[in-house]
PDB file of N, CA and C in Angstrom:
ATOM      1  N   UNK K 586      15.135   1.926  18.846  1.00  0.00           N
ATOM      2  CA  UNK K 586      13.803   1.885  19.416  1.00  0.00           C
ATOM      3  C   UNK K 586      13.819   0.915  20.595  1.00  0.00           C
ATOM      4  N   UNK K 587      13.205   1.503  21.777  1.00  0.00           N
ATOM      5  CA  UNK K 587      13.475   0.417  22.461  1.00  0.00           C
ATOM      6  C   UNK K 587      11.544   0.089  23.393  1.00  0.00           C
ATOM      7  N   UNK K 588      11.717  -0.867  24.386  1.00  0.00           N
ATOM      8  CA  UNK K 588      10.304  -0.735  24.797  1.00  0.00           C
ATOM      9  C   UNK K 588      10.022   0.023  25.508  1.00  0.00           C
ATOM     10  N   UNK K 589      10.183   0.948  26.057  1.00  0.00           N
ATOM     11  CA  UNK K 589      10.132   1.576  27.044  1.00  0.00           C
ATOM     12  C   UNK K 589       9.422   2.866  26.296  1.00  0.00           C
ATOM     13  N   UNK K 590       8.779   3.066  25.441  1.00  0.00           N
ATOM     14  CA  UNK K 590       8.421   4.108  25.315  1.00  0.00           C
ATOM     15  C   UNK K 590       6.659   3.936  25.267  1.00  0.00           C
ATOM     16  N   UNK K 591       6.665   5.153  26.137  1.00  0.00           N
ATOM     17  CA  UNK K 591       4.595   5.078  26.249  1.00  0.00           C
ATOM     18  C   UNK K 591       4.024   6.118  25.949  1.00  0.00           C
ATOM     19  N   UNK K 592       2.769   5.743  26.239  1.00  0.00           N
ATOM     20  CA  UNK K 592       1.928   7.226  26.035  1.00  0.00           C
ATOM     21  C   UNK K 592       0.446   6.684  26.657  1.00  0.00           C
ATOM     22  N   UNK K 593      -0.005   7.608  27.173  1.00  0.00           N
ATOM     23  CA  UNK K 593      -1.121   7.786  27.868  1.00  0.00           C
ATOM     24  C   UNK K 593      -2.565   7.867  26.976  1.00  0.00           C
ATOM     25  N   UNK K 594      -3.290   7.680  27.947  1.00  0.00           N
ATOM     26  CA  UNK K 594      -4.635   7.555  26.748  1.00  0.00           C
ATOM     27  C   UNK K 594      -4.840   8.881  27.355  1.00  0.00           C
ATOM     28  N   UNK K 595      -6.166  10.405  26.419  1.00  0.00           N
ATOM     29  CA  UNK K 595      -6.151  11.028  26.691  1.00  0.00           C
ATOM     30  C   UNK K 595      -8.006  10.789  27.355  1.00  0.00           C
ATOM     31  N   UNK K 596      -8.856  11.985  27.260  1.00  0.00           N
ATOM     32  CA  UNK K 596      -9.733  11.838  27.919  1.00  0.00           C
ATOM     33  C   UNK K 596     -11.068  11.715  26.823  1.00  0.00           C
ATOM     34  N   UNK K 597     -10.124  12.389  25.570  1.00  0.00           N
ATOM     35  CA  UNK K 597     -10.753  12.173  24.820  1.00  0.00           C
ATOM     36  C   UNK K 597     -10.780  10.559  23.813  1.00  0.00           C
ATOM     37  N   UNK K 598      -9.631   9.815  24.296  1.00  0.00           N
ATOM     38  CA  UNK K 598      -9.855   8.426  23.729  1.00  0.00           C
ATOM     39  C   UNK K 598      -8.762   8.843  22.996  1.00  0.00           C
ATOM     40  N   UNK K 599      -7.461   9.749  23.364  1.00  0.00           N
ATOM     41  CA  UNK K 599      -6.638   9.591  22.022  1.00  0.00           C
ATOM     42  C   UNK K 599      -5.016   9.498  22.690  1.00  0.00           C
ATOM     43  N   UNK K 600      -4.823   8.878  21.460  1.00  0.00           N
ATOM     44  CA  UNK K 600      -3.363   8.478  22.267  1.00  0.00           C
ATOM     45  C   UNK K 600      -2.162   8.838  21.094  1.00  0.00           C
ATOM     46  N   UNK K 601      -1.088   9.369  21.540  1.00  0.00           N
ATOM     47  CA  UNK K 601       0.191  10.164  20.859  1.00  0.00           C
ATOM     48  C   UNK K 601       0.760   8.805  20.360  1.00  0.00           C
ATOM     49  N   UNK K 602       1.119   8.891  19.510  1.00  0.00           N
ATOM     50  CA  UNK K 602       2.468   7.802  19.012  1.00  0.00           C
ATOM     51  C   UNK K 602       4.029   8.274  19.252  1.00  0.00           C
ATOM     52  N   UNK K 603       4.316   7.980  20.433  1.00  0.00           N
ATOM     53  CA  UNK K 603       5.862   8.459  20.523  1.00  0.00           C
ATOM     54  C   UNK K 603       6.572   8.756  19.370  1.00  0.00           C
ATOM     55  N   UNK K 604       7.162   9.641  19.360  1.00  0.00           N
ATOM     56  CA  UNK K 604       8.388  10.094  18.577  1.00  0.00           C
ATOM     57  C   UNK K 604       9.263   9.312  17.148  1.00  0.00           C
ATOM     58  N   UNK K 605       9.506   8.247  18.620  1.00  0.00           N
ATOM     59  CA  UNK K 605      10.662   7.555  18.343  1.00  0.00           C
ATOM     60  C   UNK K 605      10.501   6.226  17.617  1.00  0.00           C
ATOM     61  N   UNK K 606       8.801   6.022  17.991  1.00  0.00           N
ATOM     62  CA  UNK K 606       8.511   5.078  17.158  1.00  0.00           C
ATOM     63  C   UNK K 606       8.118   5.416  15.580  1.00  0.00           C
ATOM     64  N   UNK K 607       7.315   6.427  15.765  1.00  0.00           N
ATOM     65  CA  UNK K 607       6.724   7.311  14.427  1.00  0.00           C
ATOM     66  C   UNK K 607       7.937   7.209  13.504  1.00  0.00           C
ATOM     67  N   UNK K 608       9.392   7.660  13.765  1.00  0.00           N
ATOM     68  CA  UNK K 608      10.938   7.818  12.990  1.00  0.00           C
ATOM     69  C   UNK K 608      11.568   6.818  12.743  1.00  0.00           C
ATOM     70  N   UNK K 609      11.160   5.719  13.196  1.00  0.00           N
ATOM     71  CA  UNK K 609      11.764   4.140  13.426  1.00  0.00           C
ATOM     72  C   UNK K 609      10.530   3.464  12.095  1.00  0.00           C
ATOM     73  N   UNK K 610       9.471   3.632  12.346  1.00  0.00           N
ATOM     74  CA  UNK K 610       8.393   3.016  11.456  1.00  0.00           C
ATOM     75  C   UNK K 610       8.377   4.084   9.888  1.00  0.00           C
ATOM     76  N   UNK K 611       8.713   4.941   9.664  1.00  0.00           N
ATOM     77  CA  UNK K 611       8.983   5.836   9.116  1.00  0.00           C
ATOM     78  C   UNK K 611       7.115   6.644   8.374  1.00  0.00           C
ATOM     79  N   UNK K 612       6.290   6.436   9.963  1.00  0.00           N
ATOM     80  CA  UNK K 612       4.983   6.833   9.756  1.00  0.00           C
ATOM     81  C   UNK K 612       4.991   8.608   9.584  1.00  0.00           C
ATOM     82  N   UNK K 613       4.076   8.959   8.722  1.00  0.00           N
ATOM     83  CA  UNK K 613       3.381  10.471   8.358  1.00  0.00           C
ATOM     84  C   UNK K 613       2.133  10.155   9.425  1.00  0.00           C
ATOM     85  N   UNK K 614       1.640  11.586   9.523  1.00  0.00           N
ATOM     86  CA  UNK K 614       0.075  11.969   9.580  1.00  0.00           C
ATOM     87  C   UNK K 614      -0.594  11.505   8.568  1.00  0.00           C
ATOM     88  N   UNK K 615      -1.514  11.646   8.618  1.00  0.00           N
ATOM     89  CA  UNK K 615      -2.519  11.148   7.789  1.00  0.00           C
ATOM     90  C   UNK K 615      -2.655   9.571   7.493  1.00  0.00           C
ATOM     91  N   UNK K 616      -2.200   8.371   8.153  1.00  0.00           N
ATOM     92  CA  UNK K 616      -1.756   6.836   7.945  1.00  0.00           C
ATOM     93  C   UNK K 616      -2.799   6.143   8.663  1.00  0.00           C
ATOM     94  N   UNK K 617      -3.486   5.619   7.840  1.00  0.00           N
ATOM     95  CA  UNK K 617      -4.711   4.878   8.781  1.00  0.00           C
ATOM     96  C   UNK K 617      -4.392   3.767   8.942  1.00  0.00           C
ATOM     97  N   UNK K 618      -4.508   3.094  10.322  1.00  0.00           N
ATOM     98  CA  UNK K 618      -4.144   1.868  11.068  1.00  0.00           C
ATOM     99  C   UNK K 618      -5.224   0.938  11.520  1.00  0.00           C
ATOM    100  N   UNK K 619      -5.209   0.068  11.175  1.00  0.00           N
ATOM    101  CA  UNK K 619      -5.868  -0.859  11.799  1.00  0.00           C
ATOM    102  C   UNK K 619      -5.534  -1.254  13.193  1.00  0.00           C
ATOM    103  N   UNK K 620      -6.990  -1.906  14.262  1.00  0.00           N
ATOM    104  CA  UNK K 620      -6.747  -2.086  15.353  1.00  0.00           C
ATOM    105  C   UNK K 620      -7.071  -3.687  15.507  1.00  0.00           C
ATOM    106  N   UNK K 621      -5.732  -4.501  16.170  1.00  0.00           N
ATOM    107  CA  UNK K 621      -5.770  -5.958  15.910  1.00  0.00           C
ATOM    108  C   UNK K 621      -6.293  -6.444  17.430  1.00  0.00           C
ATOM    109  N   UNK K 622      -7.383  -7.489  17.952  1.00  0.00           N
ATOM    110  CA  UNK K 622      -7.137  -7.204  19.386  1.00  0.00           C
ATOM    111  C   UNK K 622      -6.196  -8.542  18.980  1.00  0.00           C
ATOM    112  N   UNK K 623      -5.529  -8.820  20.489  1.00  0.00           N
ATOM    113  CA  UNK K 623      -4.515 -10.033  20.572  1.00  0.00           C
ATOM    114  C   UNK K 623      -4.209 -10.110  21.555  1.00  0.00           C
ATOM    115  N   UNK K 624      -4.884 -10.861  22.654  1.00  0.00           N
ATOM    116  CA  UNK K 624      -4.903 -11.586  23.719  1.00  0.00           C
ATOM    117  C   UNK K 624      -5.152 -10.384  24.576  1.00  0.00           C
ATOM    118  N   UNK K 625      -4.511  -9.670  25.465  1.00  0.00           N
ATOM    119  CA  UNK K 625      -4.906  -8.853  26.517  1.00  0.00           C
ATOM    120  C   UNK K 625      -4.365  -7.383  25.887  1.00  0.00           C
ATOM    121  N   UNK K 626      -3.407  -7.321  24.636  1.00  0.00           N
ATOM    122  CA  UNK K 626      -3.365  -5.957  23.847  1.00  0.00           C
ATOM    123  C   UNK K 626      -3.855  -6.064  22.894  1.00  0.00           C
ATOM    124  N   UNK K 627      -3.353  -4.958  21.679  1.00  0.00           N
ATOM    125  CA  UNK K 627      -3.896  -4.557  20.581  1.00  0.00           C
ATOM    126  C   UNK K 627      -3.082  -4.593  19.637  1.00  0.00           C
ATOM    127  N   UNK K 628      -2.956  -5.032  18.524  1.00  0.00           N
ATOM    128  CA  UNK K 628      -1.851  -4.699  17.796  1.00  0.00           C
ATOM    129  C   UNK K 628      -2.143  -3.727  16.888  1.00  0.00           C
ATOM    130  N   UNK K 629      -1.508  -2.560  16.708  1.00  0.00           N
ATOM    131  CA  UNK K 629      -1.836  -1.544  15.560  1.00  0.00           C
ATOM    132  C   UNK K 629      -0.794  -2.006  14.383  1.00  0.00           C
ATOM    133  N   UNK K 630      -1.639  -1.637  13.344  1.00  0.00           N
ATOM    134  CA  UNK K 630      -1.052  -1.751  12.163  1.00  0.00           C
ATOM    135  C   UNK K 630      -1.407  -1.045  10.661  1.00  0.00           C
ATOM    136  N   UNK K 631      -0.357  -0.485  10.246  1.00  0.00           N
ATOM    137  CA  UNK K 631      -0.719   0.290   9.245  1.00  0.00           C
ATOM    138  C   UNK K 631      -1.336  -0.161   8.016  1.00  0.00           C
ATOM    139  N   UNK K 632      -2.366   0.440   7.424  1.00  0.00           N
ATOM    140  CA  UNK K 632      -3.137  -0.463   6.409  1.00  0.00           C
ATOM    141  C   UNK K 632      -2.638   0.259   5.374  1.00  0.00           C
ATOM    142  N   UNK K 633      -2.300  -0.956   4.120  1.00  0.00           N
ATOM    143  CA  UNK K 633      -1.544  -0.294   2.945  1.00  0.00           C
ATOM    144  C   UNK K 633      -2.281   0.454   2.190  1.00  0.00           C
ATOM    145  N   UNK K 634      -2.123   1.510   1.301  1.00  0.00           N
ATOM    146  CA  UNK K 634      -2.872   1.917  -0.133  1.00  0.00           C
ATOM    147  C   UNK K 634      -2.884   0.752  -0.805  1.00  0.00           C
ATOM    148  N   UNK K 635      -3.827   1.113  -1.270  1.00  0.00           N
ATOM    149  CA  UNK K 635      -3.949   0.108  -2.579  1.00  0.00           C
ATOM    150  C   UNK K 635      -3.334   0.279  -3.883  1.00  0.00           C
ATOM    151  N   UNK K 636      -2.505   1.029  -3.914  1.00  0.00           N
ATOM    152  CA  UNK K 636      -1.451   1.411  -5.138  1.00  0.00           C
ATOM    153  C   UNK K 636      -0.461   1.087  -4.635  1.00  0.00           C
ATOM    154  N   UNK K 637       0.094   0.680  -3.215  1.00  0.00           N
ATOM    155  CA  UNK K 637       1.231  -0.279  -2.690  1.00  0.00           C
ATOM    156  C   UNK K 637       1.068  -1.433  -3.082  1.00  0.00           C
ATOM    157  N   UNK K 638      -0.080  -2.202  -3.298  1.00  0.00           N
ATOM    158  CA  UNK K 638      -0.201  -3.520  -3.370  1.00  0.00           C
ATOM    159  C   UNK K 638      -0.586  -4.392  -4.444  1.00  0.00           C
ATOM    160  N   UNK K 639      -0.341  -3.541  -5.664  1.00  0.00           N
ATOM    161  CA  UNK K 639      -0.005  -3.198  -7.079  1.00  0.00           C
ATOM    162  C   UNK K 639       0.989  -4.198  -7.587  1.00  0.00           C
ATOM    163  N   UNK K 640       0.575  -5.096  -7.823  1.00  0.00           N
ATOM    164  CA  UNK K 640       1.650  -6.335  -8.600  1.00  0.00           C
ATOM    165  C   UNK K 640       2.287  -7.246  -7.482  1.00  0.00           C
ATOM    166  N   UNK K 641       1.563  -7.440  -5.817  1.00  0.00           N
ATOM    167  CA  UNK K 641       2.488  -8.232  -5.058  1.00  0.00           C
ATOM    168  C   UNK K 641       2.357  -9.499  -4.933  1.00  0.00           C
ATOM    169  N   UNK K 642       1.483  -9.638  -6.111  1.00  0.00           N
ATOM    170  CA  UNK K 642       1.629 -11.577  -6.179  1.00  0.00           C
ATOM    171  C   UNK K 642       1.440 -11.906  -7.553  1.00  0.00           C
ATOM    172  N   UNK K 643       2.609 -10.789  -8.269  1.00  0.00           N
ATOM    173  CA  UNK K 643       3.089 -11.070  -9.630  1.00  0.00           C
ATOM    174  C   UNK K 643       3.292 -12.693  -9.828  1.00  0.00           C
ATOM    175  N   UNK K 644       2.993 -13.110 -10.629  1.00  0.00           N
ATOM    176  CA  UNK K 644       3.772 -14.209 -11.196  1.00  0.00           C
ATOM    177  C   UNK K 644       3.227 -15.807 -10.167  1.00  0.00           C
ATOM    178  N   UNK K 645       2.305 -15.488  -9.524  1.00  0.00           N
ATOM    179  CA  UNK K 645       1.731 -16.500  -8.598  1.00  0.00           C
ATOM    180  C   UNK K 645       0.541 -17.171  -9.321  1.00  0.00           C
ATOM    181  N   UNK K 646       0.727 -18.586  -9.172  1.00  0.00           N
ATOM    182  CA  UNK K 646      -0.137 -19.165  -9.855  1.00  0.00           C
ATOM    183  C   UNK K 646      -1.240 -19.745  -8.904  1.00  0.00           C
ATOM    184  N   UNK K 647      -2.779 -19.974  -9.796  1.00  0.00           N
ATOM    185  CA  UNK K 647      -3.469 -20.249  -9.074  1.00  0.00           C
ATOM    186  C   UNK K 647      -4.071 -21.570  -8.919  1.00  0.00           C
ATOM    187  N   UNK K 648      -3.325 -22.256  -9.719  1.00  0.00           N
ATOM    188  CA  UNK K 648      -3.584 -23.601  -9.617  1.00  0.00           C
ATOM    189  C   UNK K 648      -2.338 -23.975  -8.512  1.00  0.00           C
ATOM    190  N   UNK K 649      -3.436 -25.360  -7.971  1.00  0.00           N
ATOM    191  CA  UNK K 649      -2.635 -26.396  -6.380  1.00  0.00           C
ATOM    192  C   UNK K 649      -2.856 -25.180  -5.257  1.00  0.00           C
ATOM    193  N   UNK K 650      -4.204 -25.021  -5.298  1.00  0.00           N
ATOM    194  CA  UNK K 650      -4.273 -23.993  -3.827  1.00  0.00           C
ATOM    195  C   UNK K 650      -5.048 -24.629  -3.413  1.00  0.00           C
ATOM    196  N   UNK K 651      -5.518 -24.553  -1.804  1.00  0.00           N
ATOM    197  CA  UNK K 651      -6.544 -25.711  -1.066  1.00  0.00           C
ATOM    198  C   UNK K 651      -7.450 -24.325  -0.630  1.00  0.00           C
ATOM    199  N   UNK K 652      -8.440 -25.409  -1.044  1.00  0.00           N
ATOM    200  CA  UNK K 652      -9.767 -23.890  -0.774  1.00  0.00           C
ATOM    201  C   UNK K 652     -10.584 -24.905   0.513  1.00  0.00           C
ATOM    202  N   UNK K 653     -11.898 -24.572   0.800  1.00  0.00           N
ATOM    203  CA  UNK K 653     -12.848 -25.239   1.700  1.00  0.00           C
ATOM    204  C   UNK K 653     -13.186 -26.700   1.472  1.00  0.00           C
ATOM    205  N   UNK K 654     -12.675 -26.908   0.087  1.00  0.00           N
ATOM    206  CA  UNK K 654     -13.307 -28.523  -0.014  1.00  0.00           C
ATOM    207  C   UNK K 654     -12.111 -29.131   0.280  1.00  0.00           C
ATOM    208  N   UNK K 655     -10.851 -29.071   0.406  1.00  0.00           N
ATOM    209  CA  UNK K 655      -9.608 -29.697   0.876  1.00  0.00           C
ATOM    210  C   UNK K 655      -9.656 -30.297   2.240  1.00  0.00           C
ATOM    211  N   UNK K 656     -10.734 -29.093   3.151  1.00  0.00           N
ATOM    212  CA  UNK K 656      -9.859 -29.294   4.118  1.00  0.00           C
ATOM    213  C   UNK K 656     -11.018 -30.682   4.751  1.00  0.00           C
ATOM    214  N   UNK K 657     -10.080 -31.458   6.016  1.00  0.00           N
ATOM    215  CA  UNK K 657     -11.044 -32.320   6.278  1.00  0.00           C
ATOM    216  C   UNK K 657     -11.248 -32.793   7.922  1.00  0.00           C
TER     217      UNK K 657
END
């Protein structure tokens, strides 16, 4: 993957996801993305199912966490 790959906005507000990135990220149709702004671009990013995120802070405890009254 390299940077050089683009795509145009269309007229209708829509824009292709190159190829090469789609096969590299290993994205389907149907993948809803979030839109990040960040400084003068955007960062897209794929938003997980929620059956991906199914046990990912197994075993994490919740005591010694700093909430709003910590901070100073």
């Amino acid at each position: 993957m390299t940077m050089n790959e683009t795509a145009t906005l269309s007229s209708k507000f829509q824009i292709s996801i190159p190829k090469a990135i789609r096969a590299a990220q290993h994205w389907e149709a149907g993948l809803t993305f979030a839109f990040i702004p960040k400084g003068t671009g955007v960062l897209l990013v794929p938003v997980p199912k929620r059956e991906t995120l199914a046990g990912i802070a197994k075993g994490a405890s919740p005591s010694d966490y700093r909430d709003r009254t910590d901070r100073t």
